[in-house]
PDB file of C-alpha atoms in Angstrom:
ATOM      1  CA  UNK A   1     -19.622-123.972  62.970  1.00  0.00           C
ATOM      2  CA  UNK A   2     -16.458-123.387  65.135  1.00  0.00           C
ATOM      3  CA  UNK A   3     -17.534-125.341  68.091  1.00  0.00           C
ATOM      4  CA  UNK A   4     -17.999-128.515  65.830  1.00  0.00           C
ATOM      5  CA  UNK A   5     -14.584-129.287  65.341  1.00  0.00           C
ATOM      6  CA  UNK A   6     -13.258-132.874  63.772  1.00  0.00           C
ATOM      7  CA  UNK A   7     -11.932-133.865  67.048  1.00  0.00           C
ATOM      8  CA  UNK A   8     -15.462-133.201  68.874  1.00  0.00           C
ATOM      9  CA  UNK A   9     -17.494-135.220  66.346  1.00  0.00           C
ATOM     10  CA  UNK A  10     -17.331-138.225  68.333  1.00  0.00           C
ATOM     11  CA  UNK A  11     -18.186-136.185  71.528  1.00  0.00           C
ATOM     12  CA  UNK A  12     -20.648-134.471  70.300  1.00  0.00           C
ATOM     13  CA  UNK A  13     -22.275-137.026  68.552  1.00  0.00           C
ATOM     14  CA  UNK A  14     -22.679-139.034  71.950  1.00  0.00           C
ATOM     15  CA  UNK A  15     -24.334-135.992  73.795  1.00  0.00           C
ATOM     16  CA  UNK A  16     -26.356-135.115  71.168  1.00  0.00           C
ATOM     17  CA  UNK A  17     -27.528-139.014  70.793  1.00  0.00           C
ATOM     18  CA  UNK A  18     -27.818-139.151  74.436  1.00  0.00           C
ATOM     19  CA  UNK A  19     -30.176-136.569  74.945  1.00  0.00           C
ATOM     20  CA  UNK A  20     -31.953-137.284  72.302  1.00  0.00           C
ATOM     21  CA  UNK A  21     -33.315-140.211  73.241  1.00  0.00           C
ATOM     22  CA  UNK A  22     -33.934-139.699  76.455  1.00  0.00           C
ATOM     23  CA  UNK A  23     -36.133-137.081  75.559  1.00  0.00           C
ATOM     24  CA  UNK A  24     -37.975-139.899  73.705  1.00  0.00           C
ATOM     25  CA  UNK A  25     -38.142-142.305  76.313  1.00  0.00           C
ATOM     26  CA  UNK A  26     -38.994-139.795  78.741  1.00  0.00           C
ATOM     27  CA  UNK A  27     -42.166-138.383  76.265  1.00  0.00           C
ATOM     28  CA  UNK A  28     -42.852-141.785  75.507  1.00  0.00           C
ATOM     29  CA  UNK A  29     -42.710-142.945  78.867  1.00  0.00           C
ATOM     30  CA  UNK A  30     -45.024-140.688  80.324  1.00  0.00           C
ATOM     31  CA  UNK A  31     -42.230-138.937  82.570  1.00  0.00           C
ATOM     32  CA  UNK A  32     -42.149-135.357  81.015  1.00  0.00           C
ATOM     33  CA  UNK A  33     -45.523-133.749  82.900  1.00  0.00           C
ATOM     34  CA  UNK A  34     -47.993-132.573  80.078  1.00  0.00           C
ATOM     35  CA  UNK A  35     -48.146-129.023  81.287  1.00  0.00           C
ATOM     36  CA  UNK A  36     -44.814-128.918  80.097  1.00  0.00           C
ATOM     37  CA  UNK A  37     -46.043-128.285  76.580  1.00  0.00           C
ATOM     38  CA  UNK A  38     -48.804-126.109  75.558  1.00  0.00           C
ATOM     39  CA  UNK A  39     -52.854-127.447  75.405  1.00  0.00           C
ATOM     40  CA  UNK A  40     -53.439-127.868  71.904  1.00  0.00           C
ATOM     41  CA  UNK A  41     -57.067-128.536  70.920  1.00  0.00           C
ATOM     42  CA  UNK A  42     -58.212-131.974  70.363  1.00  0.00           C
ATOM     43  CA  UNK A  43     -58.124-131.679  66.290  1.00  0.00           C
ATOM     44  CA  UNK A  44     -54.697-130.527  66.430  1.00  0.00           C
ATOM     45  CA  UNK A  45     -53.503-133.851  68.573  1.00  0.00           C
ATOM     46  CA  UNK A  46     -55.702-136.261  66.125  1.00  0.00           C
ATOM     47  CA  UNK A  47     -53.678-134.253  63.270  1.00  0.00           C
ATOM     48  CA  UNK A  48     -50.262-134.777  64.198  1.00  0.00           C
ATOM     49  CA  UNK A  49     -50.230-138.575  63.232  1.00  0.00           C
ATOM     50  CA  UNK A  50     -51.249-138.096  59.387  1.00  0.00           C
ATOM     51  CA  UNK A  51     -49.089-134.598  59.273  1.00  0.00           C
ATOM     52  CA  UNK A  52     -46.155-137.177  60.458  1.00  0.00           C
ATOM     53  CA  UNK A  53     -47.139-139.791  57.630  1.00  0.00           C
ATOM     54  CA  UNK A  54     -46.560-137.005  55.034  1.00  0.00           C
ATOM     55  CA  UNK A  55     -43.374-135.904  56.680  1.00  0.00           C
ATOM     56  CA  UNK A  56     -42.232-139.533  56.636  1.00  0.00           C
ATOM     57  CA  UNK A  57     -42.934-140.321  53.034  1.00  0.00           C
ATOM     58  CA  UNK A  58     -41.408-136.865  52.263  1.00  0.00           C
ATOM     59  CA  UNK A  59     -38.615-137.766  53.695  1.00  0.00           C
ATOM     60  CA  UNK A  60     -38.607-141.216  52.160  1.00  0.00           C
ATOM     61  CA  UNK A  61     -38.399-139.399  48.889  1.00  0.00           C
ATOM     62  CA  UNK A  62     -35.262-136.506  50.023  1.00  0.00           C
ATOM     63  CA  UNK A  63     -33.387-139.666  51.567  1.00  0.00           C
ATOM     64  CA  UNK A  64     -33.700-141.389  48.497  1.00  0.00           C
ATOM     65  CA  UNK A  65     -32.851-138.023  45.910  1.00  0.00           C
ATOM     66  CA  UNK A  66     -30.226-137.265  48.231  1.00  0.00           C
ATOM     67  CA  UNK A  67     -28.941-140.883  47.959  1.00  0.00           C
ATOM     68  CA  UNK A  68     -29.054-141.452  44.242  1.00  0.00           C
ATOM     69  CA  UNK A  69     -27.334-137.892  44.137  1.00  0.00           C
ATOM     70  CA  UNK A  70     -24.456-138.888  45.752  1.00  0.00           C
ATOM     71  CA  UNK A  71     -24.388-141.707  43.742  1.00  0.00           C
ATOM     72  CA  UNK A  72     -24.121-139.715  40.414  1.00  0.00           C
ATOM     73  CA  UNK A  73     -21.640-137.220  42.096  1.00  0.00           C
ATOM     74  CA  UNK A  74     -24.115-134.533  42.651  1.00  0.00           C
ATOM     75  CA  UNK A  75     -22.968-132.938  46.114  1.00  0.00           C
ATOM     76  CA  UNK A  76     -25.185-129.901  46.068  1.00  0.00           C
ATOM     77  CA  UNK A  77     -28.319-131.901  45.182  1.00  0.00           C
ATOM     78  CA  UNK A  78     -27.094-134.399  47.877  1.00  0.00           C
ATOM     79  CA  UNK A  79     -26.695-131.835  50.345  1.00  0.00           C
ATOM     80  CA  UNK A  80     -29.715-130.278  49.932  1.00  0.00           C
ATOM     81  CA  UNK A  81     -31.655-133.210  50.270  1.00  0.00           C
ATOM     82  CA  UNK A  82     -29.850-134.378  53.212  1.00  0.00           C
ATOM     83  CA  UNK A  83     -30.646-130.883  54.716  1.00  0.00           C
ATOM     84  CA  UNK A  84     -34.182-131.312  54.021  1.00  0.00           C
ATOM     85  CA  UNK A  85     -34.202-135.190  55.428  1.00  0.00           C
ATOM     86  CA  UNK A  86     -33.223-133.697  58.219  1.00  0.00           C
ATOM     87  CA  UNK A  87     -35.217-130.699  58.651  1.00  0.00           C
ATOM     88  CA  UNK A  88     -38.098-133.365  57.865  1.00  0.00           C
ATOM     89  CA  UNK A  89     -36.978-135.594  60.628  1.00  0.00           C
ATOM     90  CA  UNK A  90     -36.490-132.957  63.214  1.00  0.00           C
ATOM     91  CA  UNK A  91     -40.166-131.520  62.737  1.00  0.00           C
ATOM     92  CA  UNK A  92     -41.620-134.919  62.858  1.00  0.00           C
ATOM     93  CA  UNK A  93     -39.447-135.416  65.710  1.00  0.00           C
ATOM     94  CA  UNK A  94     -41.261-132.352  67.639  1.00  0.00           C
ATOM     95  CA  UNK A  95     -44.808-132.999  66.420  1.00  0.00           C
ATOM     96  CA  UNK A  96     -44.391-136.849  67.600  1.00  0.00           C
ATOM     97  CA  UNK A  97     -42.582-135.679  71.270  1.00  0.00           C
ATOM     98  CA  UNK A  98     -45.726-133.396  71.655  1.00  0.00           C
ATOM     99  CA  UNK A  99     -47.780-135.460  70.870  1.00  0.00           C
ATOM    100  CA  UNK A 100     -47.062-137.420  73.191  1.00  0.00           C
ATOM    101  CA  UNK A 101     -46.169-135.339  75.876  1.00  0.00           C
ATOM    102  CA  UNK A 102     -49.589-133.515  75.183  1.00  0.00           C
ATOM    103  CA  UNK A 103     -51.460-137.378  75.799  1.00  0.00           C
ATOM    104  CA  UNK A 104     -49.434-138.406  78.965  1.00  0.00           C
ATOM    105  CA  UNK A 105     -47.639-140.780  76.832  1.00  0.00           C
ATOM    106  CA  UNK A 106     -48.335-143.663  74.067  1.00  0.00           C
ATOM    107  CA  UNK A 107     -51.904-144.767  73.386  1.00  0.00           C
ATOM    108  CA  UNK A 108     -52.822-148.009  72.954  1.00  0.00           C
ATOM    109  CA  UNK A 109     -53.333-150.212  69.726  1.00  0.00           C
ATOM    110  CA  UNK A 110     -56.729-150.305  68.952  1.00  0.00           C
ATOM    111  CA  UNK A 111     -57.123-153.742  66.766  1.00  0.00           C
ATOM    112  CA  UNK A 112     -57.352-156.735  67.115  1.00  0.00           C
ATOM    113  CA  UNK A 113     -54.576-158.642  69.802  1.00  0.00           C
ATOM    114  CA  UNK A 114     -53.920-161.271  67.336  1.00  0.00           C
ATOM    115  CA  UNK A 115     -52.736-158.399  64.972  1.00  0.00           C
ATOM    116  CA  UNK A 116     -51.269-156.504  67.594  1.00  0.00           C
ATOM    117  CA  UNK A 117     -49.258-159.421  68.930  1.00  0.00           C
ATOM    118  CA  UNK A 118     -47.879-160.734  65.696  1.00  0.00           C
ATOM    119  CA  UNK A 119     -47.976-157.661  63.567  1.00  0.00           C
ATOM    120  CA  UNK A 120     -48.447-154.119  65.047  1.00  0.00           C
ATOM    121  CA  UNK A 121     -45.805-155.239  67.857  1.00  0.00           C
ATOM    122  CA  UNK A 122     -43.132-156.772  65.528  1.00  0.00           C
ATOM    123  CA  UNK A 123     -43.462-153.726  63.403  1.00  0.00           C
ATOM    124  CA  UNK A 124     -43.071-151.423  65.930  1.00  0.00           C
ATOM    125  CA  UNK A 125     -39.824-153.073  67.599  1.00  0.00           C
ATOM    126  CA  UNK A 126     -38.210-153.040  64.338  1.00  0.00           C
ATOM    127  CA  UNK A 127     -39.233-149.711  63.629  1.00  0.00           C
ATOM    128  CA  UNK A 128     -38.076-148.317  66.984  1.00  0.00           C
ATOM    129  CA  UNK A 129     -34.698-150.227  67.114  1.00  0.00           C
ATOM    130  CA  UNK A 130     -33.873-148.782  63.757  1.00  0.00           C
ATOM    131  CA  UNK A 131     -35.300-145.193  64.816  1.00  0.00           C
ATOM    132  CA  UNK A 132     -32.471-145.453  68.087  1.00  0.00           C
ATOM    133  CA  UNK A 133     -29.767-146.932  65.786  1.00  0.00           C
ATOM    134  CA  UNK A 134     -30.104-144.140  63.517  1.00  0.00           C
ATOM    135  CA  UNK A 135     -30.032-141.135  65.932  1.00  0.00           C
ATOM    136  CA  UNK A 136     -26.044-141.591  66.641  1.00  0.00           C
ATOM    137  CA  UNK A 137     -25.208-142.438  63.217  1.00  0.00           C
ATOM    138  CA  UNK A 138     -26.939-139.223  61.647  1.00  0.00           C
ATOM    139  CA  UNK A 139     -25.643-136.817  64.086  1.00  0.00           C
ATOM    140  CA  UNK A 140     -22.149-138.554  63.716  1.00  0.00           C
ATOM    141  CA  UNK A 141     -22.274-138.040  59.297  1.00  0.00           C
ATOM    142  CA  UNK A 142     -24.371-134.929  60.182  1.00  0.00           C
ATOM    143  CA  UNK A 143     -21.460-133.538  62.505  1.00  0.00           C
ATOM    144  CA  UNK A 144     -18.601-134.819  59.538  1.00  0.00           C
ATOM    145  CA  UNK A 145     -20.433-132.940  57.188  1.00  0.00           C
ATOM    146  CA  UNK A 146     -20.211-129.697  59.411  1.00  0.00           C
ATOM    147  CA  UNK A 147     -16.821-129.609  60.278  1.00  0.00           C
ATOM    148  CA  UNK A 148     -15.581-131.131  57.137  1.00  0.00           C
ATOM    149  CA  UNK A 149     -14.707-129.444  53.083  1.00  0.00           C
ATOM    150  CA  UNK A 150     -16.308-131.614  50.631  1.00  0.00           C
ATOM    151  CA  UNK A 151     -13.060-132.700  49.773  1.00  0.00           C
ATOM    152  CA  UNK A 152     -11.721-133.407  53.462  1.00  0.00           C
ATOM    153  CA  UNK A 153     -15.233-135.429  53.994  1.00  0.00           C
ATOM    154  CA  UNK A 154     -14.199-138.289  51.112  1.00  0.00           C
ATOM    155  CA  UNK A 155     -11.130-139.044  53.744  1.00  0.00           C
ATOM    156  CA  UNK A 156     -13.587-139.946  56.693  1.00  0.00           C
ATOM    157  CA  UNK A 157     -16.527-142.287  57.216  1.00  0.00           C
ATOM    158  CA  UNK A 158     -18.752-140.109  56.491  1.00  0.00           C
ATOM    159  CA  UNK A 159     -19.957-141.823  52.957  1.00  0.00           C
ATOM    160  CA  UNK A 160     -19.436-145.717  54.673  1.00  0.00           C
ATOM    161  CA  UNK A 161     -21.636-144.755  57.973  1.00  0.00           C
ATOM    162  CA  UNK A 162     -24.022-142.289  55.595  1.00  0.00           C
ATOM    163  CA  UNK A 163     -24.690-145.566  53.482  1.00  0.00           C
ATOM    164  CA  UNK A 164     -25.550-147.400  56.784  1.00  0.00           C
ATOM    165  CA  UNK A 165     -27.814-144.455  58.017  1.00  0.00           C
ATOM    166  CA  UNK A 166     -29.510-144.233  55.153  1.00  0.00           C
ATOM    167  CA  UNK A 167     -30.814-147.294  54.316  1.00  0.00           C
ATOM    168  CA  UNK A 168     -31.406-148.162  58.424  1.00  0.00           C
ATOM    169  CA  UNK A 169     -33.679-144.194  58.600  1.00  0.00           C
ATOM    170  CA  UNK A 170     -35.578-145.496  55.190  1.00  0.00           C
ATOM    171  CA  UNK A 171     -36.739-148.524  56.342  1.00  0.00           C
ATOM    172  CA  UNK A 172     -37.598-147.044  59.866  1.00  0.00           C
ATOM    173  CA  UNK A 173     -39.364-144.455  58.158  1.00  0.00           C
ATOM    174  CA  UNK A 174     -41.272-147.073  55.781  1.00  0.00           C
ATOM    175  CA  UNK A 175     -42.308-148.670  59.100  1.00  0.00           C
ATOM    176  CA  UNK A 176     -43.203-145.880  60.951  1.00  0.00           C
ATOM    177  CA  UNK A 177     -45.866-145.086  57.994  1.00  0.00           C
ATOM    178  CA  UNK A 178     -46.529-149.127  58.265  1.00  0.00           C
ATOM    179  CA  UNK A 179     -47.039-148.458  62.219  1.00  0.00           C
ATOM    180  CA  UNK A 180     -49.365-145.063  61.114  1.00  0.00           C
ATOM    181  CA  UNK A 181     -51.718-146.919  58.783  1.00  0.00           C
ATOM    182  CA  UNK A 182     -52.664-149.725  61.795  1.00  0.00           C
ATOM    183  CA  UNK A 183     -53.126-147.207  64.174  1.00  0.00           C
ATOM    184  CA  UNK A 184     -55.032-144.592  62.561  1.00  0.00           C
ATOM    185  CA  UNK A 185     -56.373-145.964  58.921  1.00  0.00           C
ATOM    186  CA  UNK A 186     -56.786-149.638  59.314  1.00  0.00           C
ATOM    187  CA  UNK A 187     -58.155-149.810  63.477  1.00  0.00           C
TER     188      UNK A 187
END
């Protein structure tokens, strides 16, 4: 990709991050009108959630192949399961921004407020401050890996800030699923 060059990884990164999430916040927040998007029937909407758990805990599984891959000094397995973490994470990224642009926003938890004070809520913040830490920091090894040759990429940060993305998207995606199973399995 000629327009990713090494000195517009930084750049780039920072638009791409930037828009991003305020596409998020602005879905989540209820400012993106719904007849922006399509009417989907109602089954469709109540599907999204459990088609995201699967995507998450698929992509639990390609972070973690693509991880150990690396590891072992496998750099066509780990590419291909970073390409499919990410394909992963961009289609639940569309299906959850629909979703909620679709509803007018976020719903509300349905349990209990005890557990949605000291549980759903904690859960969520970590989850969410992990999902926003991550968005930079996989465009940014993302970007490396796009305008780098394997062998130029061991000379950057790619591996140091991959390691850091990795584990930070795992554990967001571990809560997300956490988040899931109180909100649509448990209440």
């Amino acid at each position: 990709m000629e327009y990713v060059t090494r000195e517009r990884v930084p750049l780039l990164t920072g638009v791409l991050s930037i828009v991003s999430l305020a596409l998020v916040f602005g879905a989540a927040g209820g400012a993106i009108p719904q007849n922006a998007v399509p009417i989907a029937p109602e089954w469709v909407l109540e599907a999204i959630p459990h088609l995201n758990a699967i995507i998450s805990l698929t992509a639990i599984a390609t972070i973690s192949v693509g991880w150990r891959a690396i590891r072992r000094g496998d750099v066509r397995r780990h590419q291909l399961a970073m390409i499919a973490s990410v394909v992963l994470f961009a289609s639940f990224l569309v299906l959850y921004l629909y979703r909620l642009v679709a509803m007018g926003g976020a719903g509300s938890f349905p349990g209990p407020a005890t557990i949605e004070r000291f549980v759903y809520f904690p859960i969520l913040a970590v989850h969410m401050i992990l999902a926003i830490v991550c968005i930079p920091l996989l465009y940014y090894v993302l970007l490396l890996a796009l305008s780098h040759s394997v062998a130029d990429l061991r000379r950057t940060r790619h591996a140091f800030v991959g390691r850091i993305a990795a584990s930070l998207w795992l554990i967001s995606f571990a809560f997300g699923v956490v988040v899931y199973l109180l909100l649509h399995q448990l209440y």
